[in-house]
Structures are given as structure tokens and as C-alpha cells.
Coordinates of C-alpha atoms in Angstrom, one line a residue:
L26 CA 0.4 -0.1 0.1
D27 CA 0.9 3.4 -0.9
A28 CA -0.2 5.6 1.6
G29 CA -1.1 8.8 0.5
C30 CA 0.8 8.4 -2.8
G31 CA -0.4 11.4 -4.3
T32 CA 1.7 11.8 -8.2
G33 CA 3.2 8.7 -7.4
L34 CA 6.5 10.1 -7.0
A35 CA 7.0 6.5 -4.0
G36 CA 5.1 3.6 -6.1
R37 CA 8.9 3.8 -8.9
F38 CA 10.8 2.6 -5.8
L39 CA 7.9 0.2 -4.3
R40 CA 7.1 -1.4 -7.6
P41 CA 10.4 -3.2 -7.6
L42 CA 9.6 -5.0 -4.0
I43 CA 6.6 -6.1 -5.5
E44 CA 6.5 -10.0 -6.3
E45 CA 5.2 -11.1 -9.4
N46 CA 1.6 -12.3 -8.9
G47 CA 1.3 -9.5 -5.5
V48 CA -0.3 -6.0 -5.7
M49 CA 0.2 -2.4 -5.4
I50 CA -2.7 -0.9 -5.2
G51 CA -1.9 3.8 -4.2
V52 CA -4.4 5.2 -1.7
D53 CA -5.1 9.3 -1.7
A54 CA -7.8 11.8 -0.7
S55 CA -7.0 13.9 -4.0
Q56 CA -9.1 13.0 -7.0
K57 CA -6.6 15.6 -9.4
M58 CA -2.9 13.6 -7.6
L59 CA -4.5 9.7 -8.5
D60 CA -5.2 11.0 -12.1
I61 CA -1.6 11.9 -12.1
A62 CA -0.4 8.9 -10.6
K63 CA -2.8 6.9 -13.1
K64 CA -0.7 8.0 -15.7
C65 CA 2.8 6.7 -14.1
T66 CA 3.7 3.0 -16.6
S67 CA 6.8 0.7 -15.8
K68 CA 8.0 3.2 -18.6
K69 CA 7.0 6.5 -18.3
G70 CA 5.7 9.0 -15.2
C71 CA 6.1 9.2 -11.9
G72 CA 9.6 10.8 -11.8
L73 CA 11.2 9.0 -15.1
N74 CA 12.6 10.8 -18.2
T75 CA 10.8 9.5 -20.9
D76 CA 12.3 11.5 -23.7
A77 CA 14.6 8.5 -25.5
M78 CA 11.7 6.1 -25.2
D79 CA 11.0 4.3 -28.4
A80 CA 8.1 2.2 -29.4
S81 CA 9.4 -1.1 -28.3
D82 CA 9.1 0.8 -24.4
I83 CA 5.9 1.8 -25.3
E84 CA 4.7 -1.5 -26.0
N85 CA 6.1 -3.4 -23.0
E86 CA 4.8 -0.7 -19.8
V87 CA 2.3 -1.7 -18.1
P88 CA 0.7 0.2 -15.5
L89 CA 2.6 1.0 -12.0
Y90 CA -0.5 1.0 -9.4
D91 CA -2.5 -2.2 -9.9
D92 CA -5.4 0.0 -8.5
L93 CA -6.0 3.8 -7.0
L94 CA -7.9 4.3 -5.2
V95 CA -10.1 7.9 -3.4
L96 CA -10.0 7.0 -0.1
D97 CA -9.4 9.0 3.5
L98 CA -6.6 7.3 4.8
E99 CA -8.6 6.9 8.6
E100 CA -11.7 4.8 7.0
M101 CA -9.3 2.0 4.7
N102 CA -10.3 -1.2 5.7
I103 CA -10.0 -4.5 3.7
E104 CA -13.4 -4.5 1.8
N105 CA -13.0 -0.6 0.5
T106 CA -8.8 -1.5 -0.1
L107 CA -9.0 -5.1 -0.9
A108 CA -11.1 -7.4 -1.0
L109 CA -13.7 -5.5 -3.6
N110 CA -11.3 -4.6 -5.7
H111 CA -9.1 -7.8 -6.2
N112 CA -10.7 -11.2 -5.8
S113 CA -6.9 -12.4 -5.0
G114 CA -7.8 -13.6 -1.8
I115 CA -5.0 -11.4 0.1
S116 CA -6.2 -10.9 3.5
G117 CA -4.1 -7.6 4.1
F118 CA -0.9 -5.7 2.5
D119 CA 3.0 -7.1 3.4
L120 CA 3.8 -3.5 3.3
V121 CA 2.9 0.2 4.3
V122 CA 4.7 3.2 3.0
A123 CA 3.4 6.6 3.9
A124 CA 6.0 9.3 2.3
D125 CA 5.7 12.6 3.4
V126 CA 2.3 12.2 4.7
L127 CA 2.1 11.8 8.0
V128 CA 2.4 15.4 8.1
Y129 CA -1.6 15.8 7.6
F130 CA -2.1 14.6 10.7
G131 CA -2.0 16.0 14.2
S132 CA -1.8 12.4 16.5
V133 CA -1.1 9.9 14.3
A134 CA -2.7 6.5 16.7
K135 CA -5.6 6.4 15.0
L136 CA -3.7 6.0 11.7
L137 CA -1.3 3.8 13.0
K138 CA -4.0 1.4 13.8
T139 CA -6.3 1.8 10.7
F140 CA -2.8 0.7 8.9
S141 CA -2.8 -2.5 12.2
N142 CA -6.2 -3.6 10.8
I143 CA -5.4 -4.2 6.9
S144 CA -1.7 -5.5 7.2
T145 CA -0.8 -9.1 7.6
P146 CA 0.8 -10.1 10.6
G147 CA 4.7 -9.5 10.2
A148 CA 3.9 -6.8 8.1
A149 CA 6.5 -3.8 7.6
L150 CA 5.4 0.0 8.0
I151 CA 7.9 2.4 6.5
F152 CA 6.8 6.1 7.0
T153 CA 8.1 9.8 7.6
C154 CA 7.6 12.8 9.8
E155 CA 8.4 16.0 10.7
R156 CA 10.2 16.1 14.3
A157 CA 9.5 18.1 16.8
T158 CA 11.2 17.6 20.3
E159 CA 9.5 16.9 23.7
E160 CA 9.8 20.7 24.7
E161 CA 8.2 21.9 21.1
A162 CA 4.8 19.7 20.9
P163 CA 4.2 18.8 24.9
L164 CA 1.3 16.8 23.2
G165 CA 3.3 14.6 21.0
W166 CA 2.5 16.9 18.1
R167 CA 2.2 20.8 17.1
L168 CA 1.1 22.2 14.1
L169 CA 3.7 24.4 12.0
S170 CA 3.1 27.7 10.4
S171 CA 3.5 26.2 7.1
G172 CA -0.2 24.1 8.2
R173 CA 1.5 20.3 8.5
F174 CA 1.9 18.8 11.9
A175 CA 5.2 17.9 13.3
H176 CA 5.7 14.8 15.6
T177 CA 7.9 13.5 18.7
K178 CA 9.2 10.5 18.3
S179 CA 7.7 9.4 21.6
H180 CA 4.3 10.0 20.3
V181 CA 5.0 7.9 17.0
V182 CA 6.5 4.8 18.9
N183 CA 4.3 4.5 21.6
A184 CA 1.2 4.9 19.0
G185 CA 2.9 2.5 16.9
L186 CA 3.3 0.3 20.2
A187 CA -0.8 0.9 21.1
A188 CA -1.7 -0.1 17.2
G189 CA 0.6 -3.7 18.2
Y190 CA 4.0 -3.0 16.4
K191 CA 7.4 -2.9 16.9
L192 CA 10.2 -0.4 15.9
I193 CA 12.6 -1.9 14.0
M194 CA 14.6 1.4 12.8
Y195 CA 14.5 5.0 13.0
K196 CA 16.8 7.4 11.3
E197 CA 16.8 11.6 11.8
I198 CA 16.8 12.4 8.2
V199 CA 15.6 15.9 6.2
P200 CA 13.0 14.6 3.9
R201 CA 12.9 17.8 1.8
M202 CA 14.1 21.1 1.7
E203 CA 12.0 23.9 2.2
R204 CA 12.5 27.7 1.0
G205 CA 16.0 26.8 0.9
E206 CA 16.6 25.4 4.2
E207 CA 16.5 21.6 5.8
V208 CA 13.2 20.6 7.1
R209 CA 14.1 18.5 10.2
G210 CA 12.6 15.0 10.0
H211 CA 12.6 11.6 11.2
L212 CA 12.3 8.1 9.4
F213 CA 10.7 5.2 11.1
A214 CA 9.9 1.1 10.0
F215 CA 8.0 -0.7 12.3
Q216 CA 6.9 -4.2 12.5
L217 CA 3.5 -5.7 12.6
D218 CA 4.0 -7.8 16.0
T219 CA 3.0 -11.7 15.5
K220 CA 3.3 -12.7 19.3
D221 CA -0.5 -12.8 19.9
E222 CA -0.4 -15.4 16.3
L223 CA 2.5 -17.9 17.5

């Protein structure tokens, strides 16, 4: 699942991770963004330079996404993402990625629980957030002048644990530049805990 996929820029990097019979779904609240992502194929769009494409490239191109859905991320469930759209017996997502998406949420607790509910046991969850210190954000998140939210590491980790995940990797990063300055961010990788499944 490319959660909050926007125009599909992360999808270009995610597609090689999908097994031959696997499914990659993009979800976003904006139909306009999805209309752009829909034009992405294995050979063009989503960040690829297509100036040098020849006829054989065009013949062999396939859509980058197997499905693109207009949904509120917190409203996702198996029925509206997988079951109704793919009669494949898939019981959940093995990987959920949200690149530069959680900046549009205050508390991330409900969203991480939603991701947990649509994932298979042992599934990976990887996402980025803008970073805030405990002093800057005593609630665990704060609204920035940009209109985005920044989150503390402890808020995100605690929300992940409450949703059934365990943290497997954390790194402070610069997710993007804004007005010529580095944005303080962090990258989280969680795995859905399988101890209840054993």
C-alpha cells in the first residue's frame, strides 16, 4: 500500500519490491493527484525521463499501480482497499509506506491502528514525519506555520506500540528542503508484532 500516494513519486521505488503476483495499491484523498499517478507506467511518468522512449518501450509498458483509490486514510479497511477490488484472496498488506504523509495528521494513533488493521501479521510499516522535540510539542505533535504537523519520536513510537507494532528502525532525516532550508524529519520502520499469532 502506497498510503497517501499523491502523484505516485514513491510508487516508482516501491514497484520493484512487489512479487510477480503481488498487488500495489495507491490511496489518496485527492482525485487530481490520483489522475496524475494513473498515467504512471513501468516506462513513463512518476519521475522517469521519457524523452528517449522507443516503440518497444511503449509496447511493454504496464501501469505502475494495480489500483488507485480515493479514500481518507483513516477510513481504510480490507473491504474498501482489497476485497472489493481484487478477488485474489489477499488477506492484507505486507508493506505499508507513507512518504511525507503523516505531516497532515495531528495525533497519528488512529492512522497507525488503521494501518495495523489492514496488514498481515509481520507486515512492515515505513513512514516519515516532520520532527518536533518534547519541549516544542508536549502533546506529541504540533501544528507548524506551514500548515503541516511535526511529531515527537515518543508520540509516534507509543502510537505504533498501541497499534500492535514494534519499532525496528529509526533515523533522523531531512525529508525535503523548504525555502532553501532543511526540514527536520524522522524515518520510522515498524513491524506488526506476531506474538499473538504464535
